[in-house]
């Protein structure tokens, strides 16, 4: 019974986080008006829920608190995430009109993030090699491949990690370290969650179903 209640609590927590992110996402200013993805709740819900399905409860709780604290402070973590990505995709605009308004990240913090990013880029590369059809649906891998129209997995992750509180980032790093210790792959676990939400039972089944 306790396990059932815990599962229900985690499901409710994940849904609350995704809804909270969506509410902040609606406030992200985009040149030329709202982006198409800002009107696509089903896609947003699926992609974000897939990520949070891989997270342990303490990490979920900590990130939910980050979102709540951001509201109290008049911050928008989704705006900050996309703003940080522009350091690579639109550097002139980033340095002139975005960076001055973002919380500064110290050197130790940046180094911690880069260690996590290195592991996750390696996992994503490994996944793409083993599941090339599913991999075609992913972002390009590296910041060096960024364009003004396309943001890489590496740059997206760097933007997202940059919005976490120190406590949330430590918990996230602990999760990554534990996955590495058991020989897992976070990209694989996240995409498995995605394809299961789409009705597939395995990655292999989803891979074969790709055109």
Coordinates of N, CA and C in Angstrom, one line a residue:
X1 N 0.8 -1.2 0.0 CA 0.0 0.0 0.0 C 0.9 1.3 0.0
X2 N 1.9 1.2 0.8 CA 2.8 2.4 0.9 C 3.5 2.6 -0.4
X3 N 3.9 1.5 -1.1 CA 4.5 1.7 -2.4 C 3.6 2.3 -3.4
X4 N 2.3 1.9 -3.4 CA 1.3 2.4 -4.3 C 1.1 3.9 -4.0
X5 N 1.1 4.3 -2.8 CA 0.9 5.7 -2.4 C 2.1 6.5 -2.9
X6 N 3.3 5.9 -2.7 CA 4.5 6.6 -3.1 C 4.6 6.8 -4.6
X7 N 4.2 5.8 -5.4 CA 4.1 5.9 -6.8 C 3.1 7.0 -7.2
X8 N 2.0 7.0 -6.6 CA 1.0 8.1 -6.9 C 1.5 9.5 -6.6
X9 N 2.3 9.6 -5.4 CA 2.9 10.8 -5.1 C 3.9 11.3 -6.1
X10 N 4.7 10.3 -6.6 CA 5.7 10.7 -7.6 C 5.1 11.1 -8.9
X11 N 4.0 10.3 -9.3 CA 3.3 10.7 -10.5 C 2.7 12.1 -10.4
X12 N 2.1 12.4 -9.3 CA 1.5 13.7 -9.1 C 2.6 14.8 -9.1
X13 N 3.7 14.5 -8.5 CA 4.8 15.5 -8.4 C 5.4 15.7 -9.8
X14 N 5.6 14.7 -10.6 CA 6.1 14.9 -12.0 C 5.1 15.7 -12.8
X15 N 3.8 15.4 -12.7 CA 2.8 16.2 -13.5 C 2.8 17.6 -13.0
X16 N 3.0 17.8 -11.7 CA 3.0 19.2 -11.2 C 4.2 20.0 -11.8
X17 N 5.3 19.3 -11.8 CA 6.5 19.9 -12.4 C 6.4 20.3 -13.9
X18 N 5.9 19.3 -14.6 CA 5.7 19.6 -16.1 C 4.7 20.7 -16.3
X19 N 3.6 20.8 -15.5 CA 2.6 21.9 -15.6 C 3.3 23.2 -15.2
X20 N 4.1 23.2 -14.2 CA 4.7 24.4 -13.8 C 5.7 24.9 -14.8
X21 N 6.5 24.0 -15.4 CA 7.4 24.4 -16.5 C 6.6 25.0 -17.7
X22 N 5.5 24.3 -18.0 CA 4.7 24.8 -19.1 C 4.2 26.2 -18.9
X23 N 3.7 26.5 -17.6 CA 3.3 27.8 -17.3 C 4.4 28.9 -17.5
X24 N 5.6 28.5 -17.1 CA 6.8 29.4 -17.3 C 7.1 29.5 -18.7
X25 N 7.0 28.4 -19.5 CA 7.3 28.4 -20.9 C 6.4 29.3 -21.7
X26 N 5.2 29.4 -21.2 CA 4.3 30.3 -21.9 C 4.7 31.8 -21.8
X27 N 5.5 32.1 -20.8 CA 6.0 33.5 -20.6 C 7.3 33.8 -21.3
X28 N 7.9 32.8 -21.9 CA 9.2 33.0 -22.6 C 9.0 33.8 -23.9
X29 N 9.7 35.0 -23.9 CA 9.5 35.8 -25.1 C 10.4 35.3 -26.2
X30 N 9.8 35.2 -27.4 CA 10.4 34.7 -28.6 C 10.3 35.7 -29.7
X31 N 11.5 36.0 -30.4 CA 11.4 37.0 -31.5 C 10.5 36.5 -32.5
X32 N 9.6 37.4 -33.0 CA 8.7 37.0 -34.0 C 7.4 36.4 -33.5
X33 N 7.2 36.5 -32.2 CA 6.0 35.9 -31.6 C 6.3 34.5 -31.0
X34 N 5.2 33.9 -30.4 CA 5.4 32.6 -29.7 C 5.8 31.6 -30.7
X35 N 6.8 30.7 -30.3 CA 7.3 29.6 -31.1 C 6.2 28.5 -31.2
X36 N 6.2 27.8 -32.3 CA 5.2 26.7 -32.4 C 5.1 25.8 -31.2
X37 N 6.3 25.4 -30.7 CA 6.3 24.5 -29.6 C 5.7 25.1 -28.3
X38 N 5.5 26.4 -28.3 CA 4.9 27.0 -27.1 C 3.4 26.7 -27.1
X39 N 2.8 26.3 -28.2 CA 1.4 25.9 -28.3 C 1.2 24.5 -28.4
X40 N 2.2 23.6 -28.2 CA 2.1 22.2 -28.3 C 2.2 21.5 -27.0
X41 N 1.2 21.6 -26.2 CA 1.2 21.0 -24.8 C 1.4 19.5 -24.9
X42 N 0.8 18.7 -25.8 CA 1.0 17.2 -25.8 C 2.5 16.9 -26.0
X43 N 3.1 17.6 -26.9 CA 4.6 17.3 -27.2 C 5.4 17.7 -26.0
X44 N 5.2 18.9 -25.5 CA 5.9 19.4 -24.3 C 5.7 18.4 -23.1
X45 N 4.5 18.0 -22.9 CA 4.2 17.1 -21.8 C 5.0 15.8 -21.9
X46 N 4.9 15.2 -23.1 CA 5.6 13.9 -23.3 C 7.1 14.0 -23.1
X47 N 7.7 15.1 -23.7 CA 9.2 15.2 -23.7 C 9.7 15.5 -22.3
X48 N 9.0 16.3 -21.6 CA 9.5 16.7 -20.2 C 9.1 15.5 -19.3
X49 N 8.0 14.9 -19.4 CA 7.6 13.8 -18.5 C 8.6 12.7 -18.7
X50 N 9.0 12.4 -19.9 CA 10.0 11.3 -20.2 C 11.3 11.6 -19.4
X51 N 11.7 12.8 -19.3 CA 12.9 13.1 -18.5 C 12.7 12.9 -17.1
X52 N 11.6 13.4 -16.6 CA 11.3 13.3 -15.1 C 11.0 11.8 -14.7
X53 N 10.6 11.0 -15.6 CA 10.4 9.6 -15.2 C 11.7 8.9 -14.8
X54 N 12.8 9.4 -15.2 CA 14.1 8.8 -14.9 C 14.7 9.4 -13.6
X55 N 14.0 10.4 -13.0 CA 14.6 11.1 -11.8 C 14.1 10.4 -10.5
X56 N 15.0 10.3 -9.5 CA 14.6 9.8 -8.2 C 13.8 10.9 -7.5
X57 N 13.1 10.5 -6.4 CA 12.2 11.4 -5.7 C 12.9 12.6 -5.1
X58 N 14.0 12.5 -4.5 CA 14.7 13.7 -3.9 C 15.0 14.7 -5.0
X59 N 15.4 14.3 -6.1 CA 15.7 15.2 -7.2 C 14.5 15.9 -7.7
X60 N 13.4 15.2 -7.9 CA 12.1 15.8 -8.3 C 11.7 16.8 -7.3
X61 N 11.8 16.5 -6.0 CA 11.3 17.4 -5.0 C 12.1 18.7 -5.0
X62 N 13.5 18.5 -5.2 CA 14.3 19.7 -5.2 C 14.1 20.6 -6.4
X63 N 13.9 20.0 -7.5 CA 13.6 20.8 -8.7 C 12.2 21.5 -8.6
X64 N 11.3 20.8 -8.1 CA 9.9 21.4 -7.9 C 10.1 22.7 -7.0
X65 N 10.9 22.6 -6.0 CA 11.2 23.7 -5.1 C 11.9 24.8 -5.9
X66 N 12.8 24.5 -6.7 CA 13.5 25.5 -7.6 C 12.5 26.3 -8.3
X67 N 11.5 25.6 -8.9 CA 10.5 26.3 -9.7 C 9.6 27.2 -8.8
X68 N 9.3 26.7 -7.6 CA 8.5 27.5 -6.7 C 9.3 28.8 -6.3
X69 N 10.6 28.6 -5.9 CA 11.4 29.7 -5.5 C 11.6 30.7 -6.6
X70 N 11.7 30.2 -7.8 CA 11.8 31.2 -9.0 C 10.6 32.1 -9.1
X71 N 9.4 31.5 -8.9 CA 8.2 32.3 -8.9 C 8.3 33.4 -7.9
X72 N 8.7 33.0 -6.7 CA 8.7 34.0 -5.5 C 9.7 35.1 -5.8
X73 N 10.8 34.8 -6.5 CA 11.9 35.7 -6.8 C 11.6 36.5 -8.1
X74 N 10.5 36.2 -8.8 CA 10.3 36.9 -10.1 C 11.1 36.4 -11.2
X75 N 11.6 35.2 -11.1 CA 12.5 34.6 -12.1 C 11.7 33.6 -12.9
X76 N 12.1 33.3 -14.1 CA 11.5 32.3 -15.0 C 12.6 31.4 -15.4
X77 N 12.7 30.2 -14.9 CA 13.8 29.2 -15.2 C 13.8 28.8 -16.7
X78 N 12.6 28.8 -17.3 CA 12.6 28.4 -18.7 C 13.2 29.6 -19.6
X79 N 12.9 30.8 -19.2 CA 13.5 32.0 -19.9 C 15.0 31.9 -19.7
X80 N 15.4 31.6 -18.5 CA 16.9 31.6 -18.3 C 17.5 30.4 -19.0
X81 N 16.9 29.3 -19.1 CA 17.4 28.2 -19.9 C 17.6 28.5 -21.3
X82 N 16.6 29.1 -22.0 CA 16.8 29.4 -23.4 C 17.7 30.6 -23.6
X83 N 17.7 31.5 -22.6 CA 18.7 32.6 -22.7 C 20.1 32.1 -22.6
X84 N 20.4 31.1 -21.7 CA 21.8 30.6 -21.6 C 22.2 29.8 -22.9
X85 N 21.2 29.2 -23.6 CA 21.6 28.5 -24.8 C 22.1 29.5 -25.9
X86 N 21.6 30.7 -25.8 CA 22.0 31.7 -26.8 C 23.4 32.2 -26.8
X87 N 24.1 31.8 -25.7 CA 25.6 32.0 -25.6 C 26.2 31.4 -26.8
X88 N 25.7 30.3 -27.3 CA 26.3 29.6 -28.4 C 25.5 29.9 -29.7
X89 N 24.2 30.0 -29.7 CA 23.4 30.1 -30.9 C 23.3 31.6 -31.4
X90 N 23.4 32.5 -30.5 CA 23.3 34.0 -30.8 C 24.2 34.8 -29.9
X91 N 25.6 34.6 -30.0 CA 26.5 35.1 -29.0 C 26.5 36.6 -28.8
X92 N 26.3 37.3 -29.9 CA 26.3 38.8 -29.8 C 25.1 39.3 -29.0
X93 N 24.0 38.8 -29.3 CA 22.8 39.1 -28.5 C 22.9 38.7 -27.1
X94 N 23.4 37.5 -26.9 CA 23.6 37.0 -25.5 C 24.4 37.9 -24.7
X95 N 25.6 38.3 -25.2 CA 26.5 39.1 -24.4 C 25.9 40.5 -24.1
X96 N 25.2 41.0 -25.1 CA 24.8 42.4 -25.0 C 23.5 42.6 -24.2
X97 N 22.5 41.6 -24.3 CA 21.2 41.9 -23.7 C 20.7 40.8 -22.9
X98 N 21.4 39.6 -22.7 CA 20.9 38.5 -21.9 C 21.8 38.2 -20.7
X99 N 23.1 38.1 -21.0 CA 24.0 37.7 -19.9 C 23.9 38.6 -18.7
X100 N 23.8 39.9 -18.9 CA 23.8 40.8 -17.7 C 22.6 40.5 -16.7
X101 N 21.6 39.8 -17.2 CA 20.4 39.6 -16.4 C 20.3 38.2 -15.8
X102 N 21.3 37.4 -16.2 CA 21.3 36.0 -15.7 C 22.1 35.8 -14.4
X103 N 21.7 35.0 -13.5 CA 22.6 34.7 -12.3 C 24.0 34.2 -12.8
X104 N 25.0 34.7 -12.2 CA 26.4 34.4 -12.6 C 26.7 33.0 -12.0
X105 N 27.4 32.2 -12.8 CA 27.8 30.9 -12.4 C 29.3 30.9 -12.1
X106 N 29.7 30.5 -11.0 CA 31.2 30.5 -10.6 C 31.9 29.4 -11.4
X107 N 33.2 29.5 -11.3 CA 34.1 28.5 -12.1 C 33.8 27.1 -11.6
X108 N 33.8 26.9 -10.3 CA 33.6 25.5 -9.8 C 32.2 25.0 -10.2
X109 N 31.2 25.8 -10.2 CA 29.9 25.4 -10.7 C 30.0 25.0 -12.2
X110 N 30.6 25.8 -13.0 CA 30.7 25.5 -14.4 C 31.5 24.2 -14.7
X111 N 32.5 24.0 -13.9 CA 33.3 22.8 -14.0 C 32.5 21.6 -13.7
X112 N 31.6 21.7 -12.6 CA 30.7 20.6 -12.2 C 29.8 20.3 -13.4
X113 N 29.2 21.3 -13.9 CA 28.3 21.1 -15.0 C 28.9 20.4 -16.2
X114 N 30.2 20.8 -16.5 CA 30.8 20.3 -17.7 C 31.2 18.8 -17.5
X115 N 31.5 18.4 -16.3 CA 31.7 17.0 -16.1 C 30.5 16.2 -16.3
X116 N 29.3 16.7 -15.9 CA 28.1 16.0 -16.2 C 27.8 16.0 -17.7
X117 N 28.0 17.1 -18.3 CA 27.7 17.2 -19.8 C 28.6 16.2 -20.5
X118 N 29.8 16.1 -20.2 CA 30.7 15.2 -20.9 C 30.2 13.8 -20.8
X119 N 29.7 13.3 -19.7 CA 29.1 12.0 -19.5 C 27.9 11.8 -20.4
X120 N 27.0 12.9 -20.3 CA 25.7 12.7 -21.0 C 25.9 12.8 -22.5
X121 N 26.8 13.6 -23.0 CA 27.1 13.6 -24.5 C 27.6 12.2 -24.9
X122 N 28.5 11.6 -24.1 CA 29.0 10.3 -24.5 C 27.9 9.3 -24.5
X123 N 27.0 9.4 -23.5 CA 25.8 8.5 -23.5 C 24.9 8.7 -24.8
X124 N 24.7 9.9 -25.1 CA 23.9 10.2 -26.3 C 24.5 9.7 -27.5
X125 N 25.8 9.9 -27.6 CA 26.6 9.4 -28.8 C 26.4 7.8 -28.9
X126 N 26.6 7.2 -27.8 CA 26.5 5.7 -27.7 C 25.1 5.3 -28.1
X127 N 24.1 6.0 -27.6 CA 22.7 5.6 -28.0 C 22.5 5.7 -29.5
X128 N 22.9 6.8 -30.0 CA 22.7 7.1 -31.5 C 23.4 6.0 -32.3
X129 N 24.5 5.5 -31.9 CA 25.2 4.5 -32.6 C 24.5 3.1 -32.6
X130 N 23.8 2.9 -31.4 CA 23.1 1.6 -31.3 C 21.7 1.6 -31.8
X131 N 21.1 2.8 -31.8 CA 19.7 3.0 -32.3 C 19.7 4.1 -33.3
X132 N 20.3 3.9 -34.5 CA 20.4 5.0 -35.5 C 19.1 5.7 -35.9
X133 N 18.0 4.9 -36.0 CA 16.8 5.4 -36.5 C 16.2 6.3 -35.4
X134 N 16.1 5.9 -34.2 CA 15.7 6.7 -33.1 C 16.6 7.9 -33.0
X135 N 17.9 7.7 -33.2 CA 18.9 8.8 -33.0 C 18.7 9.9 -34.0
X136 N 18.1 9.6 -35.2 CA 17.8 10.6 -36.2 C 16.8 11.6 -35.7
X137 N 16.0 11.2 -34.7 CA 15.0 12.1 -34.2 C 15.5 13.1 -33.1
X138 N 16.8 12.8 -32.7 CA 17.4 13.6 -31.6 C 18.0 14.9 -32.1
X139 N 18.3 15.8 -31.2 CA 19.1 16.9 -31.6 C 20.5 16.5 -32.1
X140 N 21.1 17.4 -32.8 CA 22.6 17.2 -33.1 C 23.3 17.2 -31.7
X141 N 24.4 16.6 -31.7 CA 25.0 16.3 -30.4 C 25.8 17.5 -29.7
X142 N 26.6 18.2 -30.5 CA 27.6 19.0 -29.9 C 27.4 20.5 -30.1
X143 N 27.9 21.3 -29.2 CA 27.8 22.7 -29.3 C 28.4 23.2 -30.6
X144 N 29.4 22.6 -31.1 CA 30.1 23.0 -32.3 C 29.2 22.9 -33.5
X145 N 28.1 22.1 -33.4 CA 27.1 21.9 -34.5 C 25.9 22.9 -34.4
X146 N 25.9 23.8 -33.4 CA 24.8 24.7 -33.2 C 24.7 25.6 -34.4
X147 N 23.5 26.0 -34.7 CA 23.2 27.1 -35.7 C 22.1 28.0 -35.0
X148 N 21.8 29.2 -35.6 CA 20.8 30.0 -35.1 C 19.4 29.3 -35.0
X149 N 19.2 28.3 -35.9 CA 17.9 27.6 -36.0 C 17.9 26.2 -35.2
X150 N 19.1 25.7 -34.9 CA 19.1 24.4 -34.3 C 20.1 24.4 -33.1
X151 N 19.6 23.9 -32.0 CA 20.4 23.9 -30.7 C 20.8 22.4 -30.4
X152 N 22.0 22.2 -30.2 CA 22.5 20.8 -29.9 C 22.1 20.3 -28.5
X153 N 22.2 19.0 -28.4 CA 21.9 18.4 -27.1 C 22.8 18.9 -26.0
X154 N 24.1 19.1 -26.4 CA 25.1 19.6 -25.4 C 24.7 21.0 -24.9
X155 N 24.4 21.9 -25.9 CA 24.0 23.3 -25.5 C 22.7 23.4 -24.7
X156 N 21.7 22.5 -25.1 CA 20.5 22.5 -24.4 C 20.7 22.0 -22.9
X157 N 21.5 21.0 -22.8 CA 21.8 20.5 -21.4 C 22.5 21.5 -20.6
X158 N 23.5 22.2 -21.2 CA 24.2 23.2 -20.5 C 23.3 24.4 -20.0
X159 N 22.3 24.7 -20.9 CA 21.4 25.7 -20.5 C 20.5 25.3 -19.4
X160 N 20.1 24.0 -19.4 CA 19.2 23.5 -18.4 C 19.9 23.4 -17.0
X161 N 21.1 22.8 -17.1 CA 21.8 22.6 -15.8 C 22.1 24.0 -15.2
X162 N 22.3 25.0 -16.0 CA 22.6 26.3 -15.5 C 21.4 26.9 -14.7
X163 N 20.2 26.4 -14.8 CA 19.1 26.9 -14.1 C 18.9 26.2 -12.7
X164 N 19.5 25.1 -12.5 CA 19.3 24.4 -11.3 C 20.0 25.1 -10.1
X165 N 19.3 25.0 -8.9 CA 20.0 25.4 -7.7 C 21.2 24.5 -7.4
X166 N 22.1 24.9 -6.5 CA 23.2 24.1 -6.2 C 22.8 22.7 -5.6
X167 N 21.8 22.7 -4.8 CA 21.3 21.5 -4.2 C 20.7 20.6 -5.3
X168 N 20.0 21.1 -6.3 CA 19.4 20.3 -7.3 C 20.5 19.7 -8.2
X169 N 21.5 20.6 -8.5 CA 22.6 20.1 -9.4 C 23.4 19.0 -8.7
X170 N 23.6 19.1 -7.4 CA 24.3 18.0 -6.7 C 23.5 16.7 -6.7
X171 N 22.2 16.8 -6.6 CA 21.4 15.6 -6.6 C 21.4 15.0 -8.0
X172 N 21.4 15.9 -9.0 CA 21.4 15.5 -10.4 C 22.7 14.8 -10.7
X173 N 23.8 15.4 -10.2 CA 25.1 14.7 -10.4 C 25.2 13.4 -9.7
X174 N 24.6 13.3 -8.5 CA 24.5 12.0 -7.8 C 23.8 10.9 -8.7
X175 N 22.7 11.3 -9.3 CA 22.0 10.4 -10.2 C 22.8 10.0 -11.3
X176 N 23.5 10.9 -12.0 CA 24.4 10.6 -13.1 C 25.5 9.6 -12.7
X177 N 26.1 9.9 -11.5 CA 27.2 9.0 -11.0 C 26.7 7.6 -10.7
X178 N 25.5 7.5 -10.2 CA 24.9 6.2 -9.9 C 24.6 5.4 -11.2
X179 N 24.1 6.1 -12.2 CA 23.8 5.5 -13.4 C 25.1 5.0 -14.1
X180 N 26.1 5.8 -14.0 CA 27.4 5.4 -14.6 C 28.0 4.2 -13.8
X181 N 27.8 4.2 -12.5 CA 28.4 3.1 -11.7 C 27.7 1.8 -12.0
X182 N 26.5 1.8 -12.4 CA 25.8 0.5 -12.7 C 25.8 0.2 -14.2
X183 N 26.6 1.0 -15.0 CA 26.7 0.8 -16.4 C 25.5 1.2 -17.2
X184 N 24.7 2.1 -16.7 CA 23.5 2.5 -17.4 C 23.8 3.7 -18.4
X185 N 22.7 4.2 -19.0 CA 22.8 5.2 -20.0 C 21.6 6.1 -19.8
X186 N 21.7 7.3 -19.4 CA 20.6 8.1 -19.1 C 19.8 8.5 -20.4
X187 N 20.5 8.7 -21.5 CA 19.8 8.9 -22.8 C 18.9 7.7 -23.1
X188 N 19.4 6.5 -22.9 CA 18.6 5.3 -23.2 C 17.4 5.2 -22.3
X189 N 17.6 5.5 -21.0 CA 16.5 5.4 -20.1 C 15.4 6.5 -20.4
X190 N 15.8 7.7 -20.8 CA 14.9 8.7 -21.1 C 14.1 8.4 -22.4
X191 N 14.8 7.9 -23.4 CA 14.1 7.6 -24.7 C 13.2 6.4 -24.5
X192 N 13.6 5.4 -23.7 CA 12.8 4.3 -23.4 C 11.5 4.8 -22.8
X193 N 11.5 5.7 -21.8 CA 10.3 6.3 -21.3 C 9.5 7.0 -22.3
X194 N 10.1 7.6 -23.3 CA 9.4 8.3 -24.3 C 8.6 7.3 -25.2
X195 N 9.3 6.2 -25.6 CA 8.7 5.3 -26.6 C 7.6 4.5 -25.8
X196 N 7.8 4.3 -24.5 CA 6.7 3.6 -23.8 C 5.5 4.5 -23.7
X197 N 5.7 5.8 -23.5 CA 4.5 6.7 -23.6 C 3.8 6.7 -24.9
X198 N 4.5 6.3 -26.0 CA 4.0 6.2 -27.3 C 3.4 4.8 -27.6
X199 N 3.4 3.9 -26.6 CA 2.8 2.6 -26.8 C 3.8 1.4 -27.1
X200 N 5.1 1.7 -27.2 CA 6.0 0.6 -27.5 C 6.5 0.0 -26.2
X201 N 6.8 -1.3 -26.3 CA 7.3 -2.0 -25.1 C 8.8 -1.9 -25.0
X202 N 9.5 -1.8 -26.1 CA 11.0 -1.9 -26.1 C 11.6 -0.8 -27.0
X203 N 12.8 -0.5 -26.8 CA 13.5 0.4 -27.8 C 13.7 -0.3 -29.1
X204 N 13.9 -1.6 -29.1 CA 14.1 -2.3 -30.4 C 12.8 -2.3 -31.2
X205 N 11.7 -2.4 -30.6 CA 10.4 -2.3 -31.3 C 10.2 -0.9 -31.8
X206 N 10.5 0.1 -31.1 CA 10.4 1.5 -31.5 C 11.4 1.8 -32.7
X207 N 12.6 1.2 -32.6 CA 13.6 1.4 -33.6 C 13.1 0.8 -35.0
X208 N 12.5 -0.4 -34.9 CA 12.1 -1.0 -36.1 C 10.9 -0.3 -36.8
X209 N 10.1 0.5 -35.9 CA 8.9 1.1 -36.4 C 9.2 2.5 -37.1
X210 N 10.5 2.9 -37.0 CA 10.9 4.2 -37.6 C 11.0 4.1 -39.1
X211 N 10.5 5.1 -39.8 CA 10.7 5.0 -41.3 C 12.1 5.2 -41.7

